[in-house]
Amino acid sequence: MAADKNGSAESGDDDIGFEHKFFTSFEDLYFRMTDSGEPVAVLKLANNEAILSFDGLKREFMLKEDSRDFRMLDRVAEGLQFVRGLRPGDRLPKEVTSREASWEPQDRHRRIAYQRLTMQLVTWLTGNENVISNVTELAQVAEDPQVKKNVQLAFTEAAEELGLGRERRDEVVQYIETLARELAYIEALRDTFAEVERIDEKLQGLRRIYGAERSMIETVDQVARLSQRAIKLFRDYFDQIDAQTGEILSMLKNIDNQIGYIRQVRDALHCRLLPWEDFIQIWKTVFIVRSDENTNKIRDIYQFLAPRYMQFNDWVLVTRRGALKSKPIGGQMRW
């Protein structure tokens, strides 16, 4: 059923719609995540912006757990992990409804994924199975005429190894193409992660520059450590998926389970990399120099990194200290 433009309960199950009239009473109502990862509804009241937590809405409207609105808020909260914002009437992201992705990789990512898998087949055939991570090296090897012949032979031998028989090599080709479509998302996310690594390189450089400045040393040191913690988290995900890809025959023998695993890692990476998008653009123009502008950027990225990557006990202490110092923000009301 098509979505009602006002997000009413007449919408389909995959469309954001509510029964309570509150959700259709404000034309500019939308949903987003806060910096701390809390799903909220945002609306304008005169010159003020009201931020309403989902838990607060459930309590205020006395929504029961089995009610449509309660369940819809939960699904919207899940969907907000994968997109920047949602409005009543929007369709929920595909990650929530079908386990597919709500975004598309580029053709180059599909090509890289296919080349990576076929190279794994070739190295399996030669008995020297390993993962070629460098994209330039991968492209060079994949275009070698002898390697191309080996790829065709590997399809045939893999079909035999899988118990299909050599005459059914085309099924192996289809398996590889299917896995490549899924792994293309990982390759796209790998590109995004490379941008995060560039931010980290600049932060480590700024840490050295500001290391002797008493007013900044604590902040820049914290930022550099938090950035390294983020880098390790992302690398662990890519290392895991690369290790899985390295066992090519195991992947082909359990293709459905492998697709499920790839999508799980894809979604975990995507929802963690999505909040970095604004900072990736901002930090492309940052140079490793001491300046008032860079001082402000370091403080801004600290506010971004701290709630996401600081150890829990440290974050509790920081938020308590901040609560004692903070003053109400004009123009914003929180419910």
PDB file of C-alpha atoms in Angstrom, residues 94-335:
ATOM      1  CA  LYS A  94      15.526  -1.680   3.501  1.00  0.00           C
ATOM      2  CA  GLU A  95      17.920  -2.823   6.229  1.00  0.00           C
ATOM      3  CA  VAL A  96      14.889  -2.957   8.533  1.00  0.00           C
ATOM      4  CA  THR A  97      12.357  -4.416   6.114  1.00  0.00           C
ATOM      5  CA  SER A  98      14.241  -6.869   3.895  1.00  0.00           C
ATOM      6  CA  ARG A  99      17.885  -7.056   5.079  1.00  0.00           C
ATOM      7  CA  GLU A 100      18.903  -5.414   1.792  1.00  0.00           C
ATOM      8  CA  ALA A 101      20.760  -2.097   1.724  1.00  0.00           C
ATOM      9  CA  SER A 102      19.100   1.298   1.382  1.00  0.00           C
ATOM     10  CA  TRP A 103      22.087   2.583  -0.607  1.00  0.00           C
ATOM     11  CA  GLU A 104      24.100   1.406  -3.608  1.00  0.00           C
ATOM     12  CA  PRO A 105      27.837   0.891  -4.139  1.00  0.00           C
ATOM     13  CA  GLN A 106      29.533   2.123  -7.301  1.00  0.00           C
ATOM     14  CA  ASP A 107      30.424  -0.054 -10.281  1.00  0.00           C
ATOM     15  CA  ARG A 108      34.096   0.066  -9.277  1.00  0.00           C
ATOM     16  CA  HIS A 109      33.209  -1.486  -5.935  1.00  0.00           C
ATOM     17  CA  ARG A 110      31.394  -4.331  -7.683  1.00  0.00           C
ATOM     18  CA  ARG A 111      34.411  -4.850  -9.935  1.00  0.00           C
ATOM     19  CA  ILE A 112      36.829  -4.904  -7.001  1.00  0.00           C
ATOM     20  CA  ALA A 113      34.666  -7.393  -5.105  1.00  0.00           C
ATOM     21  CA  TYR A 114      34.448  -9.685  -8.134  1.00  0.00           C
ATOM     22  CA  GLN A 115      38.195  -9.492  -8.739  1.00  0.00           C
ATOM     23  CA  ARG A 116      38.932 -10.195  -5.101  1.00  0.00           C
ATOM     24  CA  LEU A 117      36.783 -13.326  -5.133  1.00  0.00           C
ATOM     25  CA  THR A 118      38.113 -14.665  -8.429  1.00  0.00           C
ATOM     26  CA  MET A 119      41.678 -14.118  -7.231  1.00  0.00           C
ATOM     27  CA  GLN A 120      40.805 -16.116  -4.147  1.00  0.00           C
ATOM     28  CA  LEU A 121      39.648 -18.942  -6.373  1.00  0.00           C
ATOM     29  CA  VAL A 122      42.905 -18.826  -8.336  1.00  0.00           C
ATOM     30  CA  THR A 123      45.065 -18.828  -5.226  1.00  0.00           C
ATOM     31  CA  TRP A 124      42.982 -21.725  -3.867  1.00  0.00           C
ATOM     32  CA  LEU A 125      43.643 -23.610  -7.092  1.00  0.00           C
ATOM     33  CA  THR A 126      47.388 -23.029  -6.828  1.00  0.00           C
ATOM     34  CA  GLY A 127      47.423 -23.947  -3.142  1.00  0.00           C
ATOM     35  CA  ASN A 128      48.525 -20.518  -1.958  1.00  0.00           C
ATOM     36  CA  GLU A 129      45.279 -19.057  -0.659  1.00  0.00           C
ATOM     37  CA  ASN A 130      45.541 -15.464   0.549  1.00  0.00           C
ATOM     38  CA  VAL A 131      43.689 -12.150   0.370  1.00  0.00           C
ATOM     39  CA  ILE A 132      44.966  -9.394  -1.938  1.00  0.00           C
ATOM     40  CA  SER A 133      43.909  -6.222  -0.128  1.00  0.00           C
ATOM     41  CA  ASN A 134      45.717  -3.612  -2.222  1.00  0.00           C
ATOM     42  CA  VAL A 135      43.263  -2.488  -4.919  1.00  0.00           C
ATOM     43  CA  THR A 136      45.950  -1.449  -7.418  1.00  0.00           C
ATOM     44  CA  GLU A 137      47.771  -4.761  -7.062  1.00  0.00           C
ATOM     45  CA  LEU A 138      44.472  -6.607  -7.332  1.00  0.00           C
ATOM     46  CA  ALA A 139      43.570  -4.892 -10.621  1.00  0.00           C
ATOM     47  CA  GLN A 140      46.999  -5.585 -12.101  1.00  0.00           C
ATOM     48  CA  VAL A 141      46.899  -9.262 -11.204  1.00  0.00           C
ATOM     49  CA  ALA A 142      43.301  -9.689 -12.394  1.00  0.00           C
ATOM     50  CA  GLU A 143      44.130  -8.300 -15.852  1.00  0.00           C
ATOM     51  CA  ASP A 144      47.050 -10.656 -16.424  1.00  0.00           C
ATOM     52  CA  PRO A 145      46.181 -12.978 -19.380  1.00  0.00           C
ATOM     53  CA  GLN A 146      47.463 -16.084 -17.623  1.00  0.00           C
ATOM     54  CA  VAL A 147      45.505 -15.220 -14.493  1.00  0.00           C
ATOM     55  CA  LYS A 148      42.341 -14.858 -16.585  1.00  0.00           C
ATOM     56  CA  LYS A 149      42.884 -18.387 -17.927  1.00  0.00           C
ATOM     57  CA  ASN A 150      43.435 -19.632 -14.394  1.00  0.00           C
ATOM     58  CA  VAL A 151      40.179 -18.005 -13.300  1.00  0.00           C
ATOM     59  CA  GLN A 152      38.250 -20.018 -15.881  1.00  0.00           C
ATOM     60  CA  LEU A 153      40.019 -23.198 -14.797  1.00  0.00           C
ATOM     61  CA  ALA A 154      39.319 -22.364 -11.148  1.00  0.00           C
ATOM     62  CA  PHE A 155      35.581 -22.103 -11.863  1.00  0.00           C
ATOM     63  CA  THR A 156      35.663 -25.616 -13.309  1.00  0.00           C
ATOM     64  CA  GLU A 157      37.729 -27.134 -10.506  1.00  0.00           C
ATOM     65  CA  ALA A 158      35.643 -25.422  -7.830  1.00  0.00           C
ATOM     66  CA  ALA A 159      32.493 -26.936  -9.353  1.00  0.00           C
ATOM     67  CA  GLU A 160      34.092 -30.362  -9.037  1.00  0.00           C
ATOM     68  CA  GLU A 161      35.230 -29.673  -5.462  1.00  0.00           C
ATOM     69  CA  LEU A 162      31.724 -28.553  -4.497  1.00  0.00           C
ATOM     70  CA  GLY A 163      30.272 -31.797  -5.837  1.00  0.00           C
ATOM     71  CA  LEU A 164      28.479 -30.128  -8.729  1.00  0.00           C
ATOM     72  CA  GLY A 165      30.621 -31.639 -11.456  1.00  0.00           C
ATOM     73  CA  ARG A 166      32.875 -29.791 -13.872  1.00  0.00           C
ATOM     74  CA  GLU A 167      30.091 -29.389 -16.422  1.00  0.00           C
ATOM     75  CA  ARG A 168      28.214 -27.147 -13.950  1.00  0.00           C
ATOM     76  CA  ARG A 169      30.944 -24.525 -13.666  1.00  0.00           C
ATOM     77  CA  ASP A 170      28.418 -21.809 -14.595  1.00  0.00           C
ATOM     78  CA  GLU A 171      26.780 -22.306 -11.212  1.00  0.00           C
ATOM     79  CA  VAL A 172      30.061 -21.410  -9.532  1.00  0.00           C
ATOM     80  CA  VAL A 173      30.242 -18.293 -11.712  1.00  0.00           C
ATOM     81  CA  GLN A 174      26.764 -17.347 -10.486  1.00  0.00           C
ATOM     82  CA  TYR A 175      27.779 -17.962  -6.867  1.00  0.00           C
ATOM     83  CA  ILE A 176      30.784 -15.674  -7.278  1.00  0.00           C
ATOM     84  CA  GLU A 177      28.670 -12.969  -8.919  1.00  0.00           C
ATOM     85  CA  THR A 178      26.122 -13.206  -6.099  1.00  0.00           C
ATOM     86  CA  LEU A 179      28.787 -12.887  -3.418  1.00  0.00           C
ATOM     87  CA  ALA A 180      30.450 -10.041  -5.328  1.00  0.00           C
ATOM     88  CA  ARG A 181      27.192  -8.069  -5.297  1.00  0.00           C
ATOM     89  CA  GLU A 182      27.094  -8.394  -1.517  1.00  0.00           C
ATOM     90  CA  LEU A 183      30.794  -7.698  -0.968  1.00  0.00           C
ATOM     91  CA  ALA A 184      30.630  -4.592  -3.171  1.00  0.00           C
ATOM     92  CA  TYR A 185      29.044  -2.835  -0.192  1.00  0.00           C
ATOM     93  CA  ILE A 186      32.034  -3.776   1.951  1.00  0.00           C
ATOM     94  CA  GLU A 187      34.362  -2.310  -0.682  1.00  0.00           C
ATOM     95  CA  ALA A 188      32.375   0.938  -0.693  1.00  0.00           C
ATOM     96  CA  LEU A 189      32.560   1.091   3.092  1.00  0.00           C
ATOM     97  CA  ARG A 190      36.285   0.397   2.883  1.00  0.00           C
ATOM     98  CA  ASP A 191      36.609   3.609   0.847  1.00  0.00           C
ATOM     99  CA  THR A 192      34.701   5.538   3.511  1.00  0.00           C
ATOM    100  CA  PHE A 193      36.925   4.066   6.194  1.00  0.00           C
ATOM    101  CA  ALA A 194      39.979   5.255   4.249  1.00  0.00           C
ATOM    102  CA  GLU A 195      38.634   8.800   4.660  1.00  0.00           C
ATOM    103  CA  VAL A 196      38.286   8.228   8.408  1.00  0.00           C
ATOM    104  CA  GLU A 197      41.901   7.030   8.477  1.00  0.00           C
ATOM    105  CA  ARG A 198      42.951  10.297   6.814  1.00  0.00           C
ATOM    106  CA  ILE A 199      41.196  12.224   9.577  1.00  0.00           C
ATOM    107  CA  ASP A 200      43.067  10.133  12.138  1.00  0.00           C
ATOM    108  CA  GLU A 201      46.397  10.863  10.436  1.00  0.00           C
ATOM    109  CA  LYS A 202      45.687  14.585  10.702  1.00  0.00           C
ATOM    110  CA  LEU A 203      44.607  14.259  14.333  1.00  0.00           C
ATOM    111  CA  GLN A 204      47.819  12.438  15.225  1.00  0.00           C
ATOM    112  CA  GLY A 205      49.775  15.199  13.477  1.00  0.00           C
ATOM    113  CA  LEU A 206      47.882  17.901  15.360  1.00  0.00           C
ATOM    114  CA  ARG A 207      48.515  16.019  18.585  1.00  0.00           C
ATOM    115  CA  ARG A 208      52.249  16.467  18.034  1.00  0.00           C
ATOM    116  CA  ILE A 209      51.869  20.153  17.169  1.00  0.00           C
ATOM    117  CA  TYR A 210      49.656  20.976  20.161  1.00  0.00           C
ATOM    118  CA  GLY A 211      51.538  18.680  22.552  1.00  0.00           C
ATOM    119  CA  ALA A 212      53.288  21.560  24.289  1.00  0.00           C
ATOM    120  CA  GLU A 213      50.254  23.847  24.512  1.00  0.00           C
ATOM    121  CA  ARG A 214      48.856  23.564  28.038  1.00  0.00           C
ATOM    122  CA  SER A 215      45.379  24.820  27.145  1.00  0.00           C
ATOM    123  CA  MET A 216      44.938  22.142  24.474  1.00  0.00           C
ATOM    124  CA  ILE A 217      47.112  19.199  25.450  1.00  0.00           C
ATOM    125  CA  GLU A 218      44.406  17.322  27.369  1.00  0.00           C
ATOM    126  CA  THR A 219      41.764  17.736  24.661  1.00  0.00           C
ATOM    127  CA  VAL A 220      44.016  16.925  21.712  1.00  0.00           C
ATOM    128  CA  ASP A 221      45.446  13.925  23.543  1.00  0.00           C
ATOM    129  CA  GLN A 222      41.954  12.601  24.263  1.00  0.00           C
ATOM    130  CA  VAL A 223      40.870  13.175  20.664  1.00  0.00           C
ATOM    131  CA  ALA A 224      43.895  11.335  19.285  1.00  0.00           C
ATOM    132  CA  ARG A 225      43.278   8.349  21.580  1.00  0.00           C
ATOM    133  CA  LEU A 226      39.559   8.220  20.810  1.00  0.00           C
ATOM    134  CA  SER A 227      40.297   8.383  17.099  1.00  0.00           C
ATOM    135  CA  GLN A 228      42.689   5.444  17.397  1.00  0.00           C
ATOM    136  CA  ARG A 229      40.019   3.502  19.260  1.00  0.00           C
ATOM    137  CA  ALA A 230      37.584   4.152  16.409  1.00  0.00           C
ATOM    138  CA  ILE A 231      40.169   3.080  13.836  1.00  0.00           C
ATOM    139  CA  LYS A 232      40.761  -0.197  15.665  1.00  0.00           C
ATOM    140  CA  LEU A 233      37.041  -0.920  15.832  1.00  0.00           C
ATOM    141  CA  PHE A 234      36.636  -0.449  12.081  1.00  0.00           C
ATOM    142  CA  ARG A 235      39.787  -2.405  11.235  1.00  0.00           C
ATOM    143  CA  ASP A 236      38.559  -5.326  13.293  1.00  0.00           C
ATOM    144  CA  TYR A 237      35.396  -5.476  11.190  1.00  0.00           C
ATOM    145  CA  PHE A 238      37.336  -5.401   7.917  1.00  0.00           C
ATOM    146  CA  ASP A 239      39.847  -7.965   9.182  1.00  0.00           C
ATOM    147  CA  GLN A 240      36.987 -10.300  10.079  1.00  0.00           C
ATOM    148  CA  ILE A 241      35.286 -10.002   6.706  1.00  0.00           C
ATOM    149  CA  ASP A 242      38.614 -10.375   4.861  1.00  0.00           C
ATOM    150  CA  ALA A 243      39.405 -13.517   6.836  1.00  0.00           C
ATOM    151  CA  GLN A 244      35.996 -14.899   5.916  1.00  0.00           C
ATOM    152  CA  THR A 245      36.560 -14.070   2.250  1.00  0.00           C
ATOM    153  CA  GLY A 246      39.931 -15.787   2.381  1.00  0.00           C
ATOM    154  CA  GLU A 247      38.232 -19.160   2.828  1.00  0.00           C
ATOM    155  CA  ILE A 248      36.627 -19.105  -0.607  1.00  0.00           C
ATOM    156  CA  LEU A 249      35.469 -22.733  -0.815  1.00  0.00           C
ATOM    157  CA  SER A 250      33.845 -22.496   2.603  1.00  0.00           C
ATOM    158  CA  MET A 251      31.974 -19.420   1.399  1.00  0.00           C
ATOM    159  CA  LEU A 252      30.707 -21.205  -1.696  1.00  0.00           C
ATOM    160  CA  LYS A 253      29.594 -24.237   0.321  1.00  0.00           C
ATOM    161  CA  ASN A 254      27.527 -22.075   2.692  1.00  0.00           C
ATOM    162  CA  ILE A 255      26.508 -19.205   0.453  1.00  0.00           C
ATOM    163  CA  ASP A 256      23.236 -18.313   2.199  1.00  0.00           C
ATOM    164  CA  ASN A 257      24.910 -18.131   5.602  1.00  0.00           C
ATOM    165  CA  GLN A 258      27.751 -16.118   4.106  1.00  0.00           C
ATOM    166  CA  ILE A 259      25.354 -13.587   2.595  1.00  0.00           C
ATOM    167  CA  GLY A 260      23.719 -13.195   5.993  1.00  0.00           C
ATOM    168  CA  TYR A 261      27.112 -12.646   7.619  1.00  0.00           C
ATOM    169  CA  ILE A 262      28.227 -10.132   4.979  1.00  0.00           C
ATOM    170  CA  ARG A 263      25.012  -8.154   5.426  1.00  0.00           C
ATOM    171  CA  GLN A 264      25.444  -8.185   9.187  1.00  0.00           C
ATOM    172  CA  VAL A 265      28.946  -6.716   8.883  1.00  0.00           C
ATOM    173  CA  ARG A 266      27.762  -4.312   6.157  1.00  0.00           C
ATOM    174  CA  ASP A 267      25.057  -2.903   8.413  1.00  0.00           C
ATOM    175  CA  ALA A 268      27.345  -2.704  11.447  1.00  0.00           C
ATOM    176  CA  LEU A 269      29.931  -0.764   9.452  1.00  0.00           C
ATOM    177  CA  HIS A 270      27.395   1.449   7.702  1.00  0.00           C
ATOM    178  CA  CYS A 271      25.610   2.587  10.854  1.00  0.00           C
ATOM    179  CA  ARG A 272      28.968   3.361  12.513  1.00  0.00           C
ATOM    180  CA  LEU A 273      30.448   5.164   9.511  1.00  0.00           C
ATOM    181  CA  LEU A 274      27.316   7.170   8.676  1.00  0.00           C
ATOM    182  CA  PRO A 275      27.818   9.753  11.475  1.00  0.00           C
ATOM    183  CA  TRP A 276      31.340  10.427  10.157  1.00  0.00           C
ATOM    184  CA  GLU A 277      30.079  11.837   6.845  1.00  0.00           C
ATOM    185  CA  ASP A 278      29.973  15.485   7.909  1.00  0.00           C
ATOM    186  CA  PHE A 279      33.419  15.297   9.486  1.00  0.00           C
ATOM    187  CA  ILE A 280      34.899  13.620   6.409  1.00  0.00           C
ATOM    188  CA  GLN A 281      33.900  16.634   4.320  1.00  0.00           C
ATOM    189  CA  ILE A 282      35.062  19.173   6.910  1.00  0.00           C
ATOM    190  CA  TRP A 283      38.447  17.549   7.515  1.00  0.00           C
ATOM    191  CA  LYS A 284      39.345  17.277   3.835  1.00  0.00           C
ATOM    192  CA  THR A 285      40.387  20.940   3.994  1.00  0.00           C
ATOM    193  CA  VAL A 286      42.244  20.726   7.315  1.00  0.00           C
ATOM    194  CA  PHE A 287      46.023  21.194   7.278  1.00  0.00           C
ATOM    195  CA  ILE A 288      48.318  20.107  10.103  1.00  0.00           C
ATOM    196  CA  VAL A 289      49.094  23.565  11.457  1.00  0.00           C
ATOM    197  CA  ARG A 290      48.392  25.429  14.678  1.00  0.00           C
ATOM    198  CA  SER A 291      45.453  27.792  14.149  1.00  0.00           C
ATOM    199  CA  ASP A 292      42.306  29.007  15.890  1.00  0.00           C
ATOM    200  CA  GLU A 293      40.259  27.252  13.223  1.00  0.00           C
ATOM    201  CA  ASN A 294      41.945  23.920  13.904  1.00  0.00           C
ATOM    202  CA  THR A 295      41.559  24.408  17.644  1.00  0.00           C
ATOM    203  CA  ASN A 296      37.804  24.708  17.138  1.00  0.00           C
ATOM    204  CA  LYS A 297      37.734  21.692  14.829  1.00  0.00           C
ATOM    205  CA  ILE A 298      39.575  19.585  17.411  1.00  0.00           C
ATOM    206  CA  ARG A 299      37.034  20.556  20.062  1.00  0.00           C
ATOM    207  CA  ASP A 300      34.140  19.838  17.702  1.00  0.00           C
ATOM    208  CA  ILE A 301      35.385  16.377  16.815  1.00  0.00           C
ATOM    209  CA  TYR A 302      35.977  15.650  20.496  1.00  0.00           C
ATOM    210  CA  GLN A 303      32.260  16.229  21.100  1.00  0.00           C
ATOM    211  CA  PHE A 304      31.580  13.749  18.304  1.00  0.00           C
ATOM    212  CA  LEU A 305      34.063  11.079  19.391  1.00  0.00           C
ATOM    213  CA  ALA A 306      33.586  11.110  23.154  1.00  0.00           C
ATOM    214  CA  PRO A 307      30.047   9.670  23.423  1.00  0.00           C
ATOM    215  CA  ARG A 308      30.844   7.035  20.796  1.00  0.00           C
ATOM    216  CA  TYR A 309      34.305   5.780  21.691  1.00  0.00           C
ATOM    217  CA  MET A 310      35.102   6.807  25.256  1.00  0.00           C
ATOM    218  CA  GLN A 311      35.135   4.049  27.872  1.00  0.00           C
ATOM    219  CA  PHE A 312      31.811   3.971  29.712  1.00  0.00           C
ATOM    220  CA  ASN A 313      33.132   4.968  33.154  1.00  0.00           C
ATOM    221  CA  ASP A 314      35.125   7.863  31.692  1.00  0.00           C
ATOM    222  CA  TRP A 315      32.095   9.059  29.734  1.00  0.00           C
ATOM    223  CA  VAL A 316      29.903   9.015  32.855  1.00  0.00           C
ATOM    224  CA  LEU A 317      32.424  11.228  34.652  1.00  0.00           C
ATOM    225  CA  VAL A 318      32.619  13.635  31.716  1.00  0.00           C
ATOM    226  CA  THR A 319      28.849  13.945  31.362  1.00  0.00           C
ATOM    227  CA  ARG A 320      28.415  14.528  35.091  1.00  0.00           C
ATOM    228  CA  ARG A 321      31.079  17.209  35.035  1.00  0.00           C
ATOM    229  CA  GLY A 322      29.476  18.745  31.948  1.00  0.00           C
ATOM    230  CA  ALA A 323      26.045  18.735  33.574  1.00  0.00           C
ATOM    231  CA  LEU A 324      27.358  20.826  36.453  1.00  0.00           C
ATOM    232  CA  LYS A 325      28.813  23.411  34.067  1.00  0.00           C
ATOM    233  CA  SER A 326      26.141  23.430  31.382  1.00  0.00           C
ATOM    234  CA  LYS A 327      23.461  26.041  30.941  1.00  0.00           C
ATOM    235  CA  PRO A 328      20.139  25.702  29.094  1.00  0.00           C
ATOM    236  CA  ILE A 329      20.524  26.135  25.356  1.00  0.00           C
ATOM    237  CA  GLY A 330      18.374  28.963  24.069  1.00  0.00           C
ATOM    238  CA  GLY A 331      15.888  28.062  21.375  1.00  0.00           C
ATOM    239  CA  GLN A 332      15.822  24.357  22.196  1.00  0.00           C
ATOM    240  CA  MET A 333      13.466  22.473  24.475  1.00  0.00           C
ATOM    241  CA  ARG A 334      13.905  18.839  25.412  1.00  0.00           C
ATOM    242  CA  TRP A 335      11.123  16.536  26.527  1.00  0.00           C
TER     243      TRP A 335
END
